[in-house]
Amino acid sequence: MRLRIMTASRRLLYALLLGLLASSPAIAESVLRSGHPGEPDSLDPHLAVAAPALVVINDLFESLLTLDARGKPIAGAAASYSLSDDQRTYSFTLRPNLLWSDGRVITADDFVYSIRRLADPATAATTLAGFVDLFANGRAVLSGQLPPSALGVAAPDSRTVRITLAQPTPYFPTVIALPVFAPVPRHLIETVGQGWTRPGVMVSNGPFVLEAWRPGDQVRVRRNPRFHAAASVRLDGVIYRPIIDLNAGLRMFLAGDLDVMTNFPPERLDSLRQQRPGELRLSPSLGVTVYVINHRNPKLQDARVRQALSLAIDRDLLTTRVIRSGDRSAWSLVPPGMAGYGGPLSAPPGSAAQRVARARQLLSDAGYSMARPLDVELLYHSSEEHKRVAVAVTAMWQDIGVRASLRNAERQVVEVSARAGDFEIVRAAWFSTYADPMGLLQFLQTGSPANAGGYANAAFQQALDQAMRLTDPTARLRALRSAEQLAMQDQAVIPLYFMVSRRLVSRRVIGWRDDNLTALRGARWLAVR
């Protein structure tokens, strides 16, 4: 009788424990909780613009190559590749038995379809479609002069993807590793159309699959059991939280409700250094904050006006007094860290006061004065930090006789306005995904979808084209530097500062690397204690 009672008690205890495990996902699952500044605008790799969307898409999809934990290209859906003697044709061999998350077989034709879809003007793809310019006939396809079928991509057989480039491109392995070049499920898109990215419908090929998306609350993904390397993925899932208010996001992190937070209020930097030194991550990045000028606007087509607007801005004041996070003043586009390039271009000669005097003279030469001021509108997406910078800059502009009005909107609205050319000057953060100057200079290529300001300078484009034809690394970098100098003399955009990556990473996160200079950090390389 006593044995029966003990057995029943044990059964009751086991039942209670199992009930607790079933009702507590935090115990039963290994889930990373990640905070990002804003909501994804789309989860279609070809349509997404906002950085929070690209972070999620990078975890849902995998291209022929992929980025490792350091941000370097490694084998992805392709097990290997070869490069022709003229360095223009890449032949990628797919891994055997690749599957979509719904169990259908992935073939080389899926990659060809996807890359052509990205290049097709009818898709109205993201600015990342500008990379298609690297492909043979890419520029003509993007402009609608040739059909997508003329693009330099083909599938000789079911496991081979052949890509022919317009010119040798040493950084192409990193470009093709971006999720914008991942395959998208043709069999689903042609069946359900734009609704193919909905939870419960979406099919992907990456380490995770979409589980839920509650706008304003969270996007949740779970591990994809059909991913070719599923056994190496240590997380059961990821929750991406949109952080609109950085102070609110910081409170969530400090309370233990977030494991990773991208960005935080810069004025909290000193206190975080004291309170959370082991979780504060400040590291270099390949990014630059710029004010993009709309060159289609007649009043901004005068180079003297653009130069005056740039000269009036005291970058050192912005970085040391307004932002205070270690960002570095920028008078050019290419940030430090580009081997063999020679570092950023120098600031114009003279003191800040002398540059302001020069700005006033340039505006006067262009026909403006205190009696006839230049009126401009500055657009930026809602953020306390961006607002402080914008207020400081407009005060500096006012000092040279410029009347600037401010317009702010949500990130997605600003991105759409920028792509449509509905702005005069707009704040933007430009990131390169690879350590090469072209990662930043490609934002100014004539006719590129990435060129939101519509900048067009024949001499600049000629220098870029020359660099792309050169195979000698030193000569190529020299040509790129000449191109950057031309763009800055012409004041194609207004660089403000080279960005430092500001993140908070909980001690329970395993696998985080500070030497990854890209904005993409795949969750497949992380784990949580």
XYZ file of C-alpha atoms in Angstrom:
529
model
C 0.000 0.000 0.000
C 2.815 2.365 0.857
C 4.529 1.628 -2.469
C 1.352 2.458 -4.352
C 1.045 5.802 -2.530
C 4.665 6.724 -3.336
C 4.180 5.797 -6.971
C 1.044 7.921 -7.222
C 2.847 10.866 -5.597
C 5.667 10.617 -8.088
C 3.213 10.515 -10.961
C 1.507 13.637 -9.621
C 4.888 15.403 -9.266
C 5.898 14.477 -12.826
C 2.560 15.719 -14.131
C 3.009 19.068 -12.367
C 6.541 19.461 -13.757
C 5.415 18.653 -17.279
C 2.588 21.147 -16.943
C 5.002 23.868 -15.859
C 7.309 23.143 -18.789
C 4.452 23.184 -21.267
C 3.137 26.506 -19.974
C 6.530 28.246 -19.880
C 8.120 28.819 -23.307
C 11.042 30.652 -21.641
C 12.014 27.364 -19.982
C 11.144 25.031 -22.834
C 12.638 27.087 -25.670
C 15.872 28.903 -26.477
C 14.565 32.206 -27.844
C 16.537 35.373 -28.595
C 14.646 38.628 -27.931
C 15.957 41.381 -30.178
C 14.955 45.054 -30.274
C 15.223 47.105 -33.474
C 14.388 50.740 -34.284
C 11.102 50.349 -36.087
C 8.726 47.980 -37.801
C 9.531 45.909 -40.912
C 7.943 47.507 -43.962
C 7.809 44.172 -45.813
C 9.227 40.668 -45.543
C 9.566 40.305 -49.304
C 13.355 40.369 -49.913
C 12.832 42.410 -53.077
C 10.499 45.028 -51.600
C 11.782 45.590 -48.057
C 13.586 48.870 -47.449
C 13.722 49.395 -43.683
C 16.708 48.018 -41.756
C 14.473 46.101 -39.266
C 12.987 44.216 -42.215
C 16.397 43.298 -43.629
C 17.430 41.867 -40.254
C 14.426 39.515 -40.213
C 14.760 38.623 -43.904
C 18.421 37.712 -43.344
C 17.246 35.064 -40.864
C 14.416 33.778 -43.077
C 16.327 33.427 -46.350
C 19.709 32.259 -47.575
C 21.402 33.185 -50.834
C 24.005 31.238 -52.802
C 26.568 32.461 -50.290
C 25.842 33.781 -46.807
C 27.541 35.985 -44.213
C 29.183 34.290 -41.256
C 29.348 35.636 -37.705
C 32.147 38.030 -38.748
C 30.176 39.337 -41.728
C 32.380 37.464 -44.226
C 30.947 35.479 -47.182
C 30.908 31.684 -46.852
C 29.068 28.835 -48.571
C 25.294 29.179 -48.317
C 22.752 27.422 -50.524
C 25.685 26.794 -52.852
C 28.266 24.313 -51.602
C 30.970 25.757 -53.853
C 31.665 28.062 -56.783
C 34.262 28.680 -59.466
C 35.388 31.861 -61.218
C 36.338 32.125 -64.872
C 39.808 33.263 -65.962
C 38.473 36.688 -66.956
C 36.961 37.007 -63.442
C 33.526 37.782 -64.843
C 31.626 34.489 -64.672
C 30.741 32.733 -61.418
C 29.414 29.165 -61.498
C 27.681 28.183 -58.242
C 26.939 24.545 -57.439
C 23.918 24.097 -55.179
C 23.955 21.753 -52.221
C 22.129 18.476 -52.906
C 18.561 18.063 -51.662
C 17.850 21.724 -50.874
C 14.263 22.211 -49.697
C 11.849 25.065 -49.171
C 10.296 25.164 -45.721
C 7.158 23.552 -47.214
C 9.186 20.568 -48.435
C 9.400 21.440 -52.127
C 12.742 21.032 -53.870
C 14.840 24.145 -54.566
C 16.539 24.235 -57.960
C 18.806 26.624 -59.845
C 15.763 27.919 -61.718
C 14.465 29.338 -58.420
C 17.542 31.546 -58.167
C 17.303 32.656 -61.796
C 13.617 33.548 -61.347
C 14.341 35.488 -58.167
C 17.248 37.527 -59.522
C 15.268 38.408 -62.647
C 12.310 39.400 -60.469
C 14.598 41.691 -58.484
C 15.881 43.317 -61.683
C 12.472 43.691 -63.320
C 11.344 47.361 -63.143
C 7.780 46.086 -62.761
C 8.703 44.681 -59.338
C 9.517 48.204 -58.059
C 12.216 46.599 -55.975
C 14.161 48.075 -53.080
C 17.191 50.295 -53.648
C 19.320 47.160 -53.156
C 18.275 46.264 -56.689
C 21.035 48.670 -57.654
C 23.452 45.761 -57.228
C 21.937 44.273 -60.384
C 24.000 46.912 -62.187
C 26.979 44.601 -61.604
C 25.468 41.867 -63.805
C 25.946 41.720 -67.546
C 23.158 43.848 -69.087
C 22.132 44.840 -65.566
C 21.984 48.564 -66.221
C 19.892 48.099 -69.371
C 17.475 45.732 -67.580
C 17.038 48.056 -64.603
C 16.239 50.952 -66.952
C 13.741 48.881 -68.945
C 15.796 48.914 -72.152
C 16.178 45.116 -72.081
C 13.889 42.419 -70.632
C 14.868 40.604 -67.405
C 15.621 37.482 -69.465
C 18.645 39.346 -70.917
C 20.268 39.605 -67.465
C 23.551 37.746 -66.957
C 22.115 34.877 -64.914
C 21.271 31.358 -66.116
C 20.736 27.791 -64.929
C 22.625 25.322 -67.168
C 21.217 22.486 -65.049
C 19.132 22.049 -61.904
C 22.094 22.500 -59.539
C 24.156 25.158 -61.317
C 23.600 28.912 -61.211
C 25.808 30.854 -63.624
C 26.205 34.604 -63.154
C 28.057 36.748 -65.672
C 29.171 40.196 -64.559
C 29.605 43.331 -66.619
C 33.101 43.813 -65.210
C 35.350 41.961 -62.728
C 34.051 42.754 -59.242
C 36.321 41.643 -56.386
C 33.668 42.153 -53.713
C 30.936 40.241 -55.563
C 30.988 37.218 -53.171
C 29.808 39.540 -50.383
C 27.147 41.098 -52.618
C 25.678 37.751 -53.656
C 25.573 36.759 -49.959
C 22.995 39.471 -49.248
C 19.440 38.192 -48.630
C 18.127 40.331 -51.511
C 19.701 37.684 -53.801
C 18.116 34.757 -51.948
C 15.525 32.699 -53.827
C 11.864 33.542 -53.369
C 9.197 30.827 -53.820
C 7.848 31.218 -57.353
C 5.312 28.424 -56.794
C 3.773 30.439 -53.940
C 4.072 33.945 -55.403
C 2.325 32.929 -58.622
C -0.468 31.325 -56.581
C -1.252 33.883 -53.847
C 0.463 37.040 -55.095
C 1.495 39.719 -52.598
C 0.011 37.751 -49.702
C 2.796 35.195 -49.875
C 4.654 36.798 -46.929
C 1.779 36.381 -44.431
C 2.336 34.188 -41.353
C 1.031 30.701 -42.024
C 1.501 31.208 -45.772
C 5.122 32.282 -46.158
C 7.700 29.816 -47.418
C 11.438 30.451 -47.036
C 14.751 28.612 -47.312
C 16.800 30.045 -44.442
C 17.570 28.912 -40.894
C 14.207 30.209 -39.602
C 10.598 30.358 -40.784
C 7.966 32.994 -40.044
C 5.672 32.080 -37.166
C 3.837 35.322 -36.324
C 3.803 39.030 -37.086
C 1.818 41.338 -34.852
C 2.374 44.907 -36.135
C 3.526 47.229 -33.385
C 4.326 44.287 -31.104
C 6.626 41.640 -32.528
C 7.739 39.421 -35.384
C 8.432 35.855 -34.295
C 10.327 33.172 -36.204
C 11.077 29.561 -35.352
C 13.849 27.227 -36.427
C 13.394 25.740 -39.906
C 13.779 21.928 -39.645
C 14.265 21.702 -43.436
C 17.206 24.114 -43.507
C 20.282 22.285 -44.779
C 22.259 23.166 -41.626
C 19.358 22.988 -39.140
C 21.382 20.823 -36.751
C 23.866 23.673 -36.229
C 21.215 26.297 -35.420
C 21.177 26.611 -31.630
C 18.173 28.894 -31.221
C 14.615 27.590 -31.264
C 13.389 30.991 -32.345
C 13.801 34.755 -32.399
C 11.433 37.532 -31.330
C 12.049 40.902 -33.011
C 10.519 43.821 -31.143
C 9.982 47.209 -32.840
C 11.466 49.945 -30.635
C 10.021 53.332 -31.521
C 11.066 55.062 -28.297
C 14.725 54.365 -27.476
C 14.203 55.234 -23.809
C 11.382 52.692 -23.579
C 13.574 50.135 -25.327
C 16.398 50.799 -22.900
C 14.067 50.215 -19.962
C 13.059 46.870 -21.506
C 16.691 45.840 -21.859
C 17.602 46.881 -18.312
C 14.571 44.961 -17.025
C 15.730 41.810 -18.815
C 12.952 41.823 -21.426
C 15.383 42.175 -24.357
C 18.601 40.278 -25.032
C 19.881 42.595 -27.769
C 19.022 46.204 -28.489
C 20.115 48.084 -31.586
C 20.865 51.674 -30.603
C 20.007 53.522 -27.393
C 19.664 57.164 -26.305
C 23.158 58.663 -26.737
C 22.755 60.765 -23.601
C 22.678 57.502 -21.601
C 26.116 56.442 -22.825
C 28.040 57.603 -19.742
C 25.663 55.909 -17.306
C 25.715 52.684 -19.344
C 29.503 52.703 -19.287
C 29.297 52.726 -15.490
C 26.288 50.439 -14.949
C 26.540 47.911 -17.804
C 30.126 47.940 -19.111
C 30.014 44.242 -20.004
C 26.865 44.647 -22.091
C 27.663 47.926 -23.843
C 29.003 47.325 -27.343
C 30.519 50.257 -29.241
C 32.319 49.253 -32.412
C 33.214 50.711 -35.813
C 30.820 50.302 -38.711
C 30.848 50.802 -42.452
C 28.120 53.410 -42.226
C 27.813 57.135 -42.760
C 24.958 59.514 -41.957
C 24.228 61.873 -44.840
C 21.723 64.472 -45.920
C 20.651 63.441 -49.412
C 20.008 66.365 -51.775
C 17.284 66.149 -54.406
C 19.148 67.181 -57.562
C 15.870 67.349 -59.480
C 14.897 70.434 -57.474
C 15.920 73.579 -59.413
C 17.064 75.557 -56.352
C 19.412 72.716 -55.328
C 20.979 72.233 -58.751
C 23.429 75.079 -58.156
C 26.624 73.522 -56.716
C 27.305 76.741 -54.764
C 24.064 76.269 -52.829
C 24.899 72.656 -51.995
C 28.422 73.597 -50.945
C 27.151 76.420 -48.735
C 24.729 74.096 -46.960
C 27.567 71.663 -46.277
C 30.162 74.224 -45.180
C 27.757 75.755 -42.655
C 27.481 72.513 -40.668
C 29.916 72.140 -37.770
C 30.389 68.358 -37.713
C 32.621 68.442 -34.653
C 29.878 70.188 -32.695
C 27.367 67.545 -33.807
C 29.536 64.606 -32.783
C 30.853 66.002 -29.487
C 27.868 67.964 -28.184
C 24.726 66.631 -29.856
C 25.317 62.898 -30.370
C 28.243 62.121 -28.040
C 28.625 58.450 -28.929
C 32.040 58.373 -30.540
C 30.828 59.043 -34.082
C 33.459 60.688 -36.283
C 32.960 63.866 -38.320
C 32.593 63.127 -42.047
C 33.349 65.343 -45.013
C 33.280 62.432 -47.456
C 31.488 59.114 -47.934
C 33.998 56.308 -47.480
C 34.590 55.546 -43.779
C 37.801 54.375 -42.133
C 38.603 50.687 -42.395
C 38.976 50.357 -46.172
C 42.386 48.736 -46.636
C 44.586 50.504 -49.153
C 42.191 53.389 -49.687
C 43.949 56.025 -47.617
C 41.252 56.992 -45.129
C 38.457 59.580 -45.361
C 38.943 62.803 -47.298
C 40.056 65.809 -45.262
C 37.790 68.621 -44.094
C 37.876 71.861 -46.147
C 40.675 74.182 -45.013
C 40.114 76.793 -42.337
C 38.280 77.020 -39.043
C 34.551 76.491 -38.555
C 34.047 80.270 -38.560
C 35.975 80.619 -41.818
C 33.879 77.896 -43.433
C 30.694 79.698 -42.360
C 31.974 82.910 -43.940
C 32.713 80.987 -47.129
C 29.182 79.539 -47.052
C 27.642 82.993 -46.806
C 29.687 84.147 -49.794
C 28.651 81.146 -51.881
C 24.968 81.785 -51.145
C 25.424 85.440 -52.050
C 27.082 84.452 -55.326
C 24.110 82.170 -56.011
C 21.706 85.121 -55.573
C 20.509 84.624 -52.009
C 20.646 87.042 -49.084
C 18.961 87.796 -45.769
C 16.357 89.741 -47.749
C 15.961 86.858 -50.216
C 16.719 83.756 -48.147
C 16.973 80.218 -49.437
C 14.025 78.115 -48.242
C 14.585 74.356 -47.863
C 12.759 71.491 -46.198
C 14.606 68.797 -44.260
C 12.878 65.424 -43.953
C 13.896 62.845 -41.341
C 12.290 59.810 -39.768
C 10.971 60.118 -36.237
C 13.731 59.763 -33.659
C 14.790 61.990 -30.789
C 18.415 61.762 -31.911
C 17.606 62.643 -35.534
C 15.460 65.516 -34.327
C 18.276 66.968 -32.204
C 20.678 66.762 -35.143
C 18.124 68.338 -37.484
C 17.405 71.202 -35.060
C 21.131 71.861 -34.634
C 21.766 71.814 -38.395
C 18.856 74.125 -39.215
C 20.189 76.597 -36.625
C 23.566 76.499 -38.374
C 21.847 77.056 -41.724
C 19.906 79.971 -40.286
C 23.238 81.573 -39.410
C 24.089 81.832 -43.123
C 20.629 83.065 -44.164
C 18.831 79.792 -44.905
C 15.270 79.240 -43.717
C 14.811 75.529 -43.132
C 11.583 73.812 -42.180
C 11.533 70.363 -40.600
C 9.291 67.455 -41.577
C 9.414 64.165 -39.749
C 7.543 60.924 -40.344
C 7.759 57.222 -39.566
C 10.703 55.365 -41.103
C 8.606 53.620 -43.777
C 6.986 56.895 -44.866
C 10.377 58.586 -45.195
C 11.765 55.654 -47.172
C 8.825 55.770 -49.588
C 9.163 59.543 -49.976
C 12.870 59.214 -50.665
C 12.339 56.563 -53.331
C 9.620 58.665 -54.960
C 11.763 61.822 -54.934
C 9.222 63.555 -52.684
C 11.738 65.575 -50.666
C 14.193 68.439 -50.888
C 16.779 67.199 -48.390
C 16.351 63.915 -46.505
C 18.352 62.299 -43.742
C 19.714 58.842 -44.603
C 22.081 56.267 -43.148
C 24.193 54.601 -45.815
C 25.838 51.292 -44.952
C 28.223 49.176 -46.948
C 27.917 45.429 -46.525
C 31.508 44.894 -47.624
C 34.843 46.604 -46.977
C 35.159 48.305 -50.345
C 34.587 51.968 -51.309
C 32.003 50.940 -53.916
C 29.710 49.988 -51.041
C 29.148 53.726 -50.461
C 29.870 55.209 -53.885
C 27.210 53.003 -55.500
C 24.567 55.221 -53.856
C 25.508 57.918 -56.402
C 25.601 55.837 -59.584
C 23.660 57.370 -62.443
C 20.313 55.637 -62.926
C 20.727 53.336 -59.939
C 17.659 52.632 -57.754
C 19.948 53.410 -54.807
C 20.482 56.956 -56.083
C 17.467 58.569 -54.372
C 18.715 62.106 -54.985
C 18.971 61.633 -58.742
C 22.602 62.749 -58.761
C 24.148 62.638 -62.247
C 27.696 63.712 -63.012
C 29.336 62.375 -66.181
C 32.881 62.767 -64.824
C 31.996 60.941 -61.593
C 30.291 58.105 -63.459
C 33.208 57.840 -65.876
C 35.616 57.469 -62.951
C 33.396 54.771 -61.428
C 33.146 52.899 -64.718
C 36.899 53.099 -65.160
C 37.443 51.652 -61.685
C 35.098 48.770 -62.462
C 37.122 47.874 -65.550
C 40.448 47.807 -63.715
C 41.802 44.515 -62.390
C 44.868 45.963 -60.655
C 43.741 46.562 -57.032
C 45.887 49.660 -56.488
C 44.821 51.329 -59.730
C 41.205 50.472 -59.010
C 41.244 52.087 -55.561
C 42.969 55.140 -57.023
C 40.176 55.517 -59.580
C 37.525 55.133 -56.875
C 39.192 57.806 -54.758
C 39.190 60.162 -57.749
C 35.485 59.475 -58.168
C 34.791 60.257 -54.508
C 36.766 63.499 -54.736
C 34.703 64.563 -57.765
C 31.437 63.817 -55.941
C 32.504 65.787 -52.873
C 33.726 68.758 -54.930
C 30.306 68.736 -56.567
C 28.652 68.264 -53.141
C 26.570 65.354 -54.405
C 25.340 64.799 -50.825
C 26.128 66.284 -47.419
C 28.034 63.775 -45.252
C 27.622 64.373 -41.510
C 29.395 61.666 -39.525
C 30.755 58.142 -39.735
C 28.636 56.005 -37.456
C 29.687 53.908 -34.521
C 27.642 50.768 -33.965
C 25.784 51.245 -30.662
C 24.292 48.091 -29.199
C 23.437 46.515 -25.894
C 23.989 42.758 -25.687
C 22.926 40.733 -22.656
C 25.446 38.469 -20.947
C 23.167 35.528 -21.732
C 23.860 35.914 -25.476
C 26.542 33.561 -26.822
C 28.408 34.077 -30.090
C 28.163 37.864 -30.520
C 31.135 39.339 -32.389
C 32.176 42.980 -32.371
C 34.426 42.529 -35.421
C 31.385 42.214 -37.695
C 31.244 45.666 -39.309
C 28.069 44.962 -41.287
C 24.503 45.657 -40.206
C 23.580 41.968 -40.679
C 24.163 39.541 -37.826
C 22.529 36.202 -38.514
C 20.728 34.688 -35.546
C 21.902 31.255 -36.706
C 25.330 32.086 -35.243
C 23.970 33.028 -31.814
C 22.682 31.193 -28.781
C 21.332 32.142 -25.344
C 22.206 30.709 -21.981
